[in-house]
mmCIF file of C-alpha atoms in Angstrom:
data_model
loop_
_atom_site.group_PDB
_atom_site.id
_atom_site.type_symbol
_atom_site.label_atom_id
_atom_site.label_comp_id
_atom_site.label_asym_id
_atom_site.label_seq_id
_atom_site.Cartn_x
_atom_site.Cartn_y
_atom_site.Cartn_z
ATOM 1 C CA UNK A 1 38.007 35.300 -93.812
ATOM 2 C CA UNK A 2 37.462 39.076 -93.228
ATOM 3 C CA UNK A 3 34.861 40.292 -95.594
ATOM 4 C CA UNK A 4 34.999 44.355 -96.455
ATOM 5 C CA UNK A 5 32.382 46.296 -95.530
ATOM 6 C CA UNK A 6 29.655 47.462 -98.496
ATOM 7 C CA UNK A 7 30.552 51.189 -97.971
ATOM 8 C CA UNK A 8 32.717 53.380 -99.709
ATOM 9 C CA UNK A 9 35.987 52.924 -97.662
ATOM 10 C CA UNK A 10 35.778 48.864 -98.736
ATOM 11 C CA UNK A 11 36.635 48.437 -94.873
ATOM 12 C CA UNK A 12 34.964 47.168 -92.244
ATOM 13 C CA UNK A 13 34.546 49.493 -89.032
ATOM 14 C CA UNK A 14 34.227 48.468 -85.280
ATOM 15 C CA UNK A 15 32.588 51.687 -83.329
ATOM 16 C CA UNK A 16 33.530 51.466 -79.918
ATOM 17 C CA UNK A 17 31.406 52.937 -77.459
ATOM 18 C CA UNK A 18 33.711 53.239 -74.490
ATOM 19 C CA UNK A 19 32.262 54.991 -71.768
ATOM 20 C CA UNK A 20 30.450 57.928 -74.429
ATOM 21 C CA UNK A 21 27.047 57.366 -72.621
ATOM 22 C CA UNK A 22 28.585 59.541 -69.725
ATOM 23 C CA UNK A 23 29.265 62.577 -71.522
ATOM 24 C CA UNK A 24 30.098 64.586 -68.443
ATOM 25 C CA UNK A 25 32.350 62.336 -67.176
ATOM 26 C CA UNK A 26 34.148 62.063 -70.554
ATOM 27 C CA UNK A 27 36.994 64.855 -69.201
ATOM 28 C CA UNK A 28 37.532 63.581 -65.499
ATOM 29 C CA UNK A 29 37.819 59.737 -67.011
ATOM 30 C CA UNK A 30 41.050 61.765 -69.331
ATOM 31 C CA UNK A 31 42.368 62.972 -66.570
ATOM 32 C CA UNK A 32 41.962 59.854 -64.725
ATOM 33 C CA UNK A 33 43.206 57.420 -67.277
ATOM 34 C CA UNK A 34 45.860 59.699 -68.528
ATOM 35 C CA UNK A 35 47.416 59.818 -64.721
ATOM 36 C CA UNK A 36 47.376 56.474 -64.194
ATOM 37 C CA UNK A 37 48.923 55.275 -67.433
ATOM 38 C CA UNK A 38 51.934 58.047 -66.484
ATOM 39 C CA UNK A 39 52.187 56.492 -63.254
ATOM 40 C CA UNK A 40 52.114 52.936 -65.205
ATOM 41 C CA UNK A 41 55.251 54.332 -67.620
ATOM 42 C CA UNK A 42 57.199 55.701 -64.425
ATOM 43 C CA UNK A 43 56.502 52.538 -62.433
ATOM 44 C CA UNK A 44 57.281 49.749 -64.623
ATOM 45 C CA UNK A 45 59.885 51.296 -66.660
ATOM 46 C CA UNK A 46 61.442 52.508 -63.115
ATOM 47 C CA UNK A 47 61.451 48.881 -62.134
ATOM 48 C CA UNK A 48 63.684 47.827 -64.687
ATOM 49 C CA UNK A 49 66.130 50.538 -64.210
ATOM 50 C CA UNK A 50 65.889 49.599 -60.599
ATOM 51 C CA UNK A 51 66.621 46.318 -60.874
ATOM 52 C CA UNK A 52 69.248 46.326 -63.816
ATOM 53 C CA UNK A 53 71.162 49.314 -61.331
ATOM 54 C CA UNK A 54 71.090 47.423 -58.137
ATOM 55 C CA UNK A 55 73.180 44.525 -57.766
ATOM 56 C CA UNK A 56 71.374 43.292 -54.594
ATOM 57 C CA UNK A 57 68.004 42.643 -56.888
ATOM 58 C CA UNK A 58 70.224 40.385 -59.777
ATOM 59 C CA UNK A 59 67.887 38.129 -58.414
ATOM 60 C CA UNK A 60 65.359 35.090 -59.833
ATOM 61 C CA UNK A 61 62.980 36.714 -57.977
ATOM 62 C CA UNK A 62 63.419 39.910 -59.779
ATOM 63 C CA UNK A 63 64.274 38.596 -62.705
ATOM 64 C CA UNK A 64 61.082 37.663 -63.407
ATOM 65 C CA UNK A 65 59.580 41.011 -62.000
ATOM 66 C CA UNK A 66 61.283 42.874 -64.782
ATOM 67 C CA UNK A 67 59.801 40.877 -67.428
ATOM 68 C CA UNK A 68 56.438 41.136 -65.429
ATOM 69 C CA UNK A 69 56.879 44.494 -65.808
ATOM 70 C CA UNK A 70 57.886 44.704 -69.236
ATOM 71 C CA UNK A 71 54.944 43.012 -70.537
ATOM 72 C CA UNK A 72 52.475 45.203 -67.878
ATOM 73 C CA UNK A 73 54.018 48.382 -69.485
ATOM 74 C CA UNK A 74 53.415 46.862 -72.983
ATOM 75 C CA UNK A 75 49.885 46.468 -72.284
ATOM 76 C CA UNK A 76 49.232 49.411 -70.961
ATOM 77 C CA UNK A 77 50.823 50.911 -74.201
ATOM 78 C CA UNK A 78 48.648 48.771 -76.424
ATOM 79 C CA UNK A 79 45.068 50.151 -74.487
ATOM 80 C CA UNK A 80 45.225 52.895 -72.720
ATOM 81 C CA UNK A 81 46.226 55.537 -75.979
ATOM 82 C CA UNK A 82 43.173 54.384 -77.779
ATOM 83 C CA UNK A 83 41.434 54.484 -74.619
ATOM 84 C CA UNK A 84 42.376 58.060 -74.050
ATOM 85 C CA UNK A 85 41.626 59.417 -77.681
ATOM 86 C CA UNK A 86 38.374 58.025 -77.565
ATOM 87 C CA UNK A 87 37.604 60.510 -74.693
ATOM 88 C CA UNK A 88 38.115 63.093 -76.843
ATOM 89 C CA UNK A 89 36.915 62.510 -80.213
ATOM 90 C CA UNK A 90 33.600 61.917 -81.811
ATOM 91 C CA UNK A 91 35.034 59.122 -83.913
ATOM 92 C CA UNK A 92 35.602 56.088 -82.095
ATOM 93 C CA UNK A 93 36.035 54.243 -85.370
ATOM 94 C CA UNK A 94 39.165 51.578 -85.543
ATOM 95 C CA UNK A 95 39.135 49.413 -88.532
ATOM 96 C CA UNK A 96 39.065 45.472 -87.948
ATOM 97 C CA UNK A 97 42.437 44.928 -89.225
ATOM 98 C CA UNK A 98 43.664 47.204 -86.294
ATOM 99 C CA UNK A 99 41.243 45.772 -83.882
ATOM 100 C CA UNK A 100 42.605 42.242 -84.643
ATOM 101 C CA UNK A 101 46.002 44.075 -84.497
ATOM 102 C CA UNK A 102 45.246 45.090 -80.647
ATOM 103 C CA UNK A 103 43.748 42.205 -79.569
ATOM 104 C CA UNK A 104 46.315 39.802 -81.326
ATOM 105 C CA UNK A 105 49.357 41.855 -78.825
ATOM 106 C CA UNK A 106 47.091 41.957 -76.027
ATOM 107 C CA UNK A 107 45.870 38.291 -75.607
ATOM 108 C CA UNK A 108 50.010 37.573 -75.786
ATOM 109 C CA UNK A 109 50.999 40.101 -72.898
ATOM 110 C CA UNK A 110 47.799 38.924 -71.024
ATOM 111 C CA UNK A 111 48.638 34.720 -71.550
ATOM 112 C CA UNK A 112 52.363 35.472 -70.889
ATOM 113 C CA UNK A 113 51.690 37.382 -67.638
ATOM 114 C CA UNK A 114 49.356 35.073 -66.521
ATOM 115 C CA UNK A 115 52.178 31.962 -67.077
ATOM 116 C CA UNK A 116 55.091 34.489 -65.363
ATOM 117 C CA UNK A 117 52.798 34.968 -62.011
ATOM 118 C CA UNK A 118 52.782 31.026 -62.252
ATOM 119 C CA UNK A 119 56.447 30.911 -62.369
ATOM 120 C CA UNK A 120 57.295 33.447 -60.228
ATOM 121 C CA UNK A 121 54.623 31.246 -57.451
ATOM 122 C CA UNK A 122 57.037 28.293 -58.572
ATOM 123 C CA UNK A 123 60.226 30.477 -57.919
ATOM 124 C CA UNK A 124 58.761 31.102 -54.066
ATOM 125 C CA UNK A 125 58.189 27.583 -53.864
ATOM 126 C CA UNK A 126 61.587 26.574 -54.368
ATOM 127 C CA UNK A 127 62.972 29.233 -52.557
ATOM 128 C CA UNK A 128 60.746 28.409 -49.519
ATOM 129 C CA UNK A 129 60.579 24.693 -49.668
ATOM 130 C CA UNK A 130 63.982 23.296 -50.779
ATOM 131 C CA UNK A 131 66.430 26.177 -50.411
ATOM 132 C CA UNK A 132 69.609 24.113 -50.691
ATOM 133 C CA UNK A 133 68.727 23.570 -54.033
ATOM 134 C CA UNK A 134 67.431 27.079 -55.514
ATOM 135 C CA UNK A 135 70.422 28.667 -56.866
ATOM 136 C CA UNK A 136 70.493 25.085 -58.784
ATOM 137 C CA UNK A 137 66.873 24.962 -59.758
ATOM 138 C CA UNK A 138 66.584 28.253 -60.346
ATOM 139 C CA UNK A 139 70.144 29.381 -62.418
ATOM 140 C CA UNK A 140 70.236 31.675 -64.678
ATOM 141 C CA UNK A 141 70.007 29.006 -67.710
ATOM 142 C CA UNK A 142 66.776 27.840 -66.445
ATOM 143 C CA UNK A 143 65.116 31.197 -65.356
ATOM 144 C CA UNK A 144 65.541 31.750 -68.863
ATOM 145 C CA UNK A 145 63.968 29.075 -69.795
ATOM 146 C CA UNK A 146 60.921 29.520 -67.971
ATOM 147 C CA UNK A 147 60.883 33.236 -69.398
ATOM 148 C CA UNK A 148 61.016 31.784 -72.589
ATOM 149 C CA UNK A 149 58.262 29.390 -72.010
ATOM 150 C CA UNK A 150 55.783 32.162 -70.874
ATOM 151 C CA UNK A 151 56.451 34.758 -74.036
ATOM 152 C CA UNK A 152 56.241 31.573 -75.975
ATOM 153 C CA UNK A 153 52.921 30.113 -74.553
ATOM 154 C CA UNK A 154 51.317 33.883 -74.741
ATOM 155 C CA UNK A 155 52.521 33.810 -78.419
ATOM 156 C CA UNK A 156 50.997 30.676 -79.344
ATOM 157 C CA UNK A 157 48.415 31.393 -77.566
ATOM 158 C CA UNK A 158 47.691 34.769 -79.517
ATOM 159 C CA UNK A 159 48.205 33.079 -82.669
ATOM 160 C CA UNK A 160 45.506 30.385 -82.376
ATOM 161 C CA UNK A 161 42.690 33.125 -81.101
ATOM 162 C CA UNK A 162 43.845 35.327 -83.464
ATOM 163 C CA UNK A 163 42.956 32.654 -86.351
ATOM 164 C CA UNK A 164 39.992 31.460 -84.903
ATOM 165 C CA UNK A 165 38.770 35.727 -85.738
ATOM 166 C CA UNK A 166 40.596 35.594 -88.822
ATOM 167 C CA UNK A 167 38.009 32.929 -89.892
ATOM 168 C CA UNK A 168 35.029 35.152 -88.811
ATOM 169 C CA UNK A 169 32.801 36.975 -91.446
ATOM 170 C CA UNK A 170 32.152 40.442 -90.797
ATOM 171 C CA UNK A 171 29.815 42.094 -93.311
ATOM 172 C CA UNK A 172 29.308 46.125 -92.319
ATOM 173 C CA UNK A 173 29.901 48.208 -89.227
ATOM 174 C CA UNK A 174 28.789 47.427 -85.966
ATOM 175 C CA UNK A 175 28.476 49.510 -83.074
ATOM 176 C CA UNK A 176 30.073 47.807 -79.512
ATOM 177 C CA UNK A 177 29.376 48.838 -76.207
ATOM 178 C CA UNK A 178 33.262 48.253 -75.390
ATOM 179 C CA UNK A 179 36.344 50.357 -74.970
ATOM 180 C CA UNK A 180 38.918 47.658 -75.918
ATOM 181 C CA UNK A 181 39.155 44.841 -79.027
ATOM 182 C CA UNK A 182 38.076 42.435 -76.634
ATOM 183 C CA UNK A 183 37.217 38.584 -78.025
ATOM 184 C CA UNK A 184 33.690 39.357 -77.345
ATOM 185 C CA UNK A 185 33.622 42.855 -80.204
ATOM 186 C CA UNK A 186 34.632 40.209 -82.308
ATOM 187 C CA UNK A 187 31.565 37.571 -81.952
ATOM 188 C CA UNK A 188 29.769 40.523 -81.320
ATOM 189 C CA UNK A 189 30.710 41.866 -84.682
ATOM 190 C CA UNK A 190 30.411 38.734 -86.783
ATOM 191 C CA UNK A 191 27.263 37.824 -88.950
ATOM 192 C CA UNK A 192 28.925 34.497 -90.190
ATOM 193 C CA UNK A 193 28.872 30.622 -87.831
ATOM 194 C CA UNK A 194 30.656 31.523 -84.483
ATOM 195 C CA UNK A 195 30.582 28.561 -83.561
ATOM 196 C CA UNK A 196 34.374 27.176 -83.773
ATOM 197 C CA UNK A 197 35.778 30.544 -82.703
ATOM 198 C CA UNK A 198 33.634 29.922 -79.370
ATOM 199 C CA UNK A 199 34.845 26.459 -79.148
ATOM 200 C CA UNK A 200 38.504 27.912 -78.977
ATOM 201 C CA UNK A 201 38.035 30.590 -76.914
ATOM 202 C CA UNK A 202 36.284 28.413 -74.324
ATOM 203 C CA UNK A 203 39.049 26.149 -74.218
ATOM 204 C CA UNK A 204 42.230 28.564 -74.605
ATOM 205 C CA UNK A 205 40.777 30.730 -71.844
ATOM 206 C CA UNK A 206 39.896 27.799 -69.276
ATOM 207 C CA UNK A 207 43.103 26.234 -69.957
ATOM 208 C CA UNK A 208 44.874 29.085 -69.252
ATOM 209 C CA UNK A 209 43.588 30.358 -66.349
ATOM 210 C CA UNK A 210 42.994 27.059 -64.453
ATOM 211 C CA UNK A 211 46.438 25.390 -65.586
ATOM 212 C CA UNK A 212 48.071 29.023 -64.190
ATOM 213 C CA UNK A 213 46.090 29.041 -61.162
ATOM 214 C CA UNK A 214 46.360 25.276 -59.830
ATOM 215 C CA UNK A 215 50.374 25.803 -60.138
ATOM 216 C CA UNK A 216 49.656 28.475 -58.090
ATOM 217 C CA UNK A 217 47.736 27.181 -55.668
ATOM 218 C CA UNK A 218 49.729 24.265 -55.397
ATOM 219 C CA UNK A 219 53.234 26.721 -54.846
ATOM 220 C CA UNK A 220 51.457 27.997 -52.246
ATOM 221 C CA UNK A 221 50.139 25.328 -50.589
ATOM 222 C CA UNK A 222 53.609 23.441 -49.723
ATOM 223 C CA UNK A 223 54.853 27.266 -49.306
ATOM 224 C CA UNK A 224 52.325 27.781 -46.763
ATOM 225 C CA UNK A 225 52.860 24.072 -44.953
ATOM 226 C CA UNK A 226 56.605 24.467 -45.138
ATOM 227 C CA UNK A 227 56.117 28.144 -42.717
ATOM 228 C CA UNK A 228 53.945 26.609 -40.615
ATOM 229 C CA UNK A 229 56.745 23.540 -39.817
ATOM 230 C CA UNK A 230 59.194 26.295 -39.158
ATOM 231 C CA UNK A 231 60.302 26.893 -35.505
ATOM 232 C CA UNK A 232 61.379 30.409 -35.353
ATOM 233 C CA UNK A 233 58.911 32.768 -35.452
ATOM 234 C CA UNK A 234 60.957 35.108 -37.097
ATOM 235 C CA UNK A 235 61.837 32.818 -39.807
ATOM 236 C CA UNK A 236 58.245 32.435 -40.311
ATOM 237 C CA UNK A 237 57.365 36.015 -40.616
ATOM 238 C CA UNK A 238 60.873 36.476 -43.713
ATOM 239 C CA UNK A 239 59.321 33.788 -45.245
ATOM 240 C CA UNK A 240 55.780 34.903 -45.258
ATOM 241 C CA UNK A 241 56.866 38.194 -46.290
ATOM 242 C CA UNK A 242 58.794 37.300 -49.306
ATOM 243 C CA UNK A 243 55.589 36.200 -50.561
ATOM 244 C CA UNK A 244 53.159 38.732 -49.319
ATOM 245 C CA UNK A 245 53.618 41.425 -52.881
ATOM 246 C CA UNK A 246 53.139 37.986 -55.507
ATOM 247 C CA UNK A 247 50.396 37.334 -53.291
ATOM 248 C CA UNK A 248 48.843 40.458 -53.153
ATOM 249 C CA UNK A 249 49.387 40.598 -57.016
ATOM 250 C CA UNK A 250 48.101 37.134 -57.910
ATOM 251 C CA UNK A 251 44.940 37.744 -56.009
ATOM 252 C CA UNK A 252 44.255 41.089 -57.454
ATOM 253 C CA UNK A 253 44.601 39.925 -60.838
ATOM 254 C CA UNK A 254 42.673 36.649 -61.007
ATOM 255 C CA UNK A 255 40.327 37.693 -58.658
ATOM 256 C CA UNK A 256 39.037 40.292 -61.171
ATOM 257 C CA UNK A 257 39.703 37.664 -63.890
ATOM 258 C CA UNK A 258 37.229 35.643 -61.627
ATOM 259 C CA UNK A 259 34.887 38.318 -61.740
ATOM 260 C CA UNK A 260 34.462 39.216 -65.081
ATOM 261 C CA UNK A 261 34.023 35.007 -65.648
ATOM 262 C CA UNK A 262 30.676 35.274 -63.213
ATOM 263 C CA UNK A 263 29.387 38.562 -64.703
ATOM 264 C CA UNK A 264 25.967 37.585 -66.294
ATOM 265 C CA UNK A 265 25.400 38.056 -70.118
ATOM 266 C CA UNK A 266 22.525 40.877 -69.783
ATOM 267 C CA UNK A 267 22.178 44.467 -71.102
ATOM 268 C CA UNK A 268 22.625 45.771 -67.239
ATOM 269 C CA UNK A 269 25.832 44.558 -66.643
ATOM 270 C CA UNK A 270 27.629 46.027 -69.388
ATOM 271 C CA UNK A 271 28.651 48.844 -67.004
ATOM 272 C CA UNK A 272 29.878 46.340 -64.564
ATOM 273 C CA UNK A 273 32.068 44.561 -67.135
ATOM 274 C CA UNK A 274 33.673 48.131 -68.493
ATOM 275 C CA UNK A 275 34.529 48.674 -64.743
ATOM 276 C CA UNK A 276 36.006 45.492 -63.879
ATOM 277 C CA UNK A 277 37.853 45.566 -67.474
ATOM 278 C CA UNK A 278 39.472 48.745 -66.670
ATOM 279 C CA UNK A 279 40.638 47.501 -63.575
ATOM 280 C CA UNK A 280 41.886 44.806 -64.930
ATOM 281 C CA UNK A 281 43.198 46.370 -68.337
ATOM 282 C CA UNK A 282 44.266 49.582 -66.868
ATOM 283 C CA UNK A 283 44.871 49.317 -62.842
ATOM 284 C CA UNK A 284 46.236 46.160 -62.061
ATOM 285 C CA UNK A 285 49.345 47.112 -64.536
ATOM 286 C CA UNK A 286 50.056 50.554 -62.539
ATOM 287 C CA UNK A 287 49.334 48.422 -59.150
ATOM 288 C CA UNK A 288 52.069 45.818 -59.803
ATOM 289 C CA UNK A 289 55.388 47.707 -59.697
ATOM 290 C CA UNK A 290 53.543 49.517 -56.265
ATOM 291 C CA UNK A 291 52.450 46.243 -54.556
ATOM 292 C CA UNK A 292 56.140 45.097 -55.201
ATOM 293 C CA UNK A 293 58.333 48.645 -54.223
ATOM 294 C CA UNK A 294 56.171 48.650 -51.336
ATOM 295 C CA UNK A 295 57.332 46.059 -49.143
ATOM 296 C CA UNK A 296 61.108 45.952 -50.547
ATOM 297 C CA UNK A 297 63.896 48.437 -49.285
ATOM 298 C CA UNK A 298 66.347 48.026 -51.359
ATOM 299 C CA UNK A 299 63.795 49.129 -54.181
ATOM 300 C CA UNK A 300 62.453 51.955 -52.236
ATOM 301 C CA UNK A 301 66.102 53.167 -51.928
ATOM 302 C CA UNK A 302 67.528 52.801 -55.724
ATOM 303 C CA UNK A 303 63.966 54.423 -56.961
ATOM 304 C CA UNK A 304 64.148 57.531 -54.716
ATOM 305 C CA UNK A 305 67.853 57.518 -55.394
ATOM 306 C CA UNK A 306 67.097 57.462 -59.194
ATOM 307 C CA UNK A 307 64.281 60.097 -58.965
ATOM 308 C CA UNK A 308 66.750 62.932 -57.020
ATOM 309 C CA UNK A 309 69.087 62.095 -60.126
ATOM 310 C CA UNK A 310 66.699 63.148 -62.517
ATOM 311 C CA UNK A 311 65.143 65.630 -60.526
ATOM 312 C CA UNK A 312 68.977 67.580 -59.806
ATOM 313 C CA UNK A 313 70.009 66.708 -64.217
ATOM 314 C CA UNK A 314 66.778 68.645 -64.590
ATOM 315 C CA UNK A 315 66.883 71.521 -62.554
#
């Protein structure tokens, strides 16, 4: 259980650090962050009106884009506020409750984004592979079905980790060289056994990524055999290209995932884990509705078409 803290308030504090060893960077890291969580809003919540406007992208495809979105724009939401205010203030307090409280939403939008990239790999390998039978395999009764699935894993998911901290003891305030409520501020924090909450995290986060990224890699490898067997070089290339942005995006986000798994546990790469875990916290969410504009028309078209709307109601 959470145990208060033996100061006035009765509550236990978590200090985050953030980045408040660079003091003169603390302005241009605002400026920074602040643009690319706008860019974040516009993007993902410009995807959705993009692809609830547009007939042409009433798609499986971008059916699960929009929730990929959804839950990238949630995320964002969660972090990047608290992120920002902490640039700005001296107190970079945030009580545990509301630590748990962050980390409890985040761990669900991070587990259900990391099942939706698996199911949008299986939507390209249906698509690709057996084509005769997508618009059965993938109908609108089972697409939501697999959207279901992924919110409900990520929810699970978030409960379980959220009760293996809820068991923690945490006796005063500790000071965390972190800007996010990360599972490690928690152990970090703690001055009771941590030895079950390791235990699950070890095996929720292994299962998760692995079990995500093998139906990946598996997608992709009969997506990848299945080009090469076709003839026309032309069909090759529409093929290849309908997977190029969910490639681009899958290997952006578990490469850094990847990354941050190999980091050493050592005093000197704490700077190289706040890096990677603002990439991977606050980039890859603004990247994702880019990566996949990018390379489609008929989203490049509706968004510019939406923009001049708002742009001429404004003026």
């Amino acid at each position: 259980m959470v145990s208060p803290d033996k100061n006035q308030s009765g509550v236990v504090m978590i200090i985050l650090l953030g980045f408040s060893d660079y003091p003169d960077l603390q302005m241009p890291l605002f400026l920074l962050f602040l643009t690319i969580y706008t860019v974040t809003v516009v993007g993902n919540m410009g995807m959705l009106v993009v692809i609830k406007i547009n007939p042409k992208l009433h798609t499986p495809m971008y059916f699960f884009l929009k929730h990929l979105s959804l839950v990238d724009f949630c995320y964002s939401t969660l972090v990047i506020p608290k992120l920002l205010e902490n640039l700005v203030v001296e107190d970079r307090s945030i009580s545990i409750k509301d630590c748990i409280t962050q980390f409890s939403f985040g761990v669900t939008c991070v587990i259900t984004e990391m099942v939706m990239l698996a199911v949008m790999a299986y939507d390209r390998f249906v698509a690709i592979c057996y084509p005769l039978l997508y618009t059965v395999s993938m109908s609108p009764k089972h697409c939501a079905l697999l959207v279901t699935v992924a919110y409900s894993w990520g929810i699970i998911s978030s409960i379980v980790l959220t009760y293996s901290i809820l068991v923690l003891k945490f006796c005063e305030t500790q000071i965390i060289n972190n800007f996010v409520c990360e599972y490690s501020v928690f152990l970090s924090a703690s001055c009771s056994d941590k030895h079950f909450s390791e235990t699950m995290l070890f095996i929720f986060a292994n299962f998760n990524v692995f079990c995500t990224l093998i139906i990946i890699l598996i997608s992709y490898v009969f997506v990848f055999v299945t080009i090469l067997k076709m003839h026309s070089a032309s069909g090759r290339y529409k093929a290849f290209s309908t997977c190029a942005s969910h490639l681009t995006a899958v290997t952006i986000f578990y490469g850094t995932i990847l990354f941050l798994y190999c980091i050493p546990n050592s005093k000197n790469s704490w700077l190289v884990v706040k890096v990677g875990s603002v990439f991977y916290i606050v980039v890859i969410p603004m990247l994702n509705p880019l990566i996949y504009s990018l390379r489609n028309n008929d989203v490049k078209k509706t968004f510019k078409k939406l923009m001049n709307i708002k742009i001429r109601s404004f003026i």
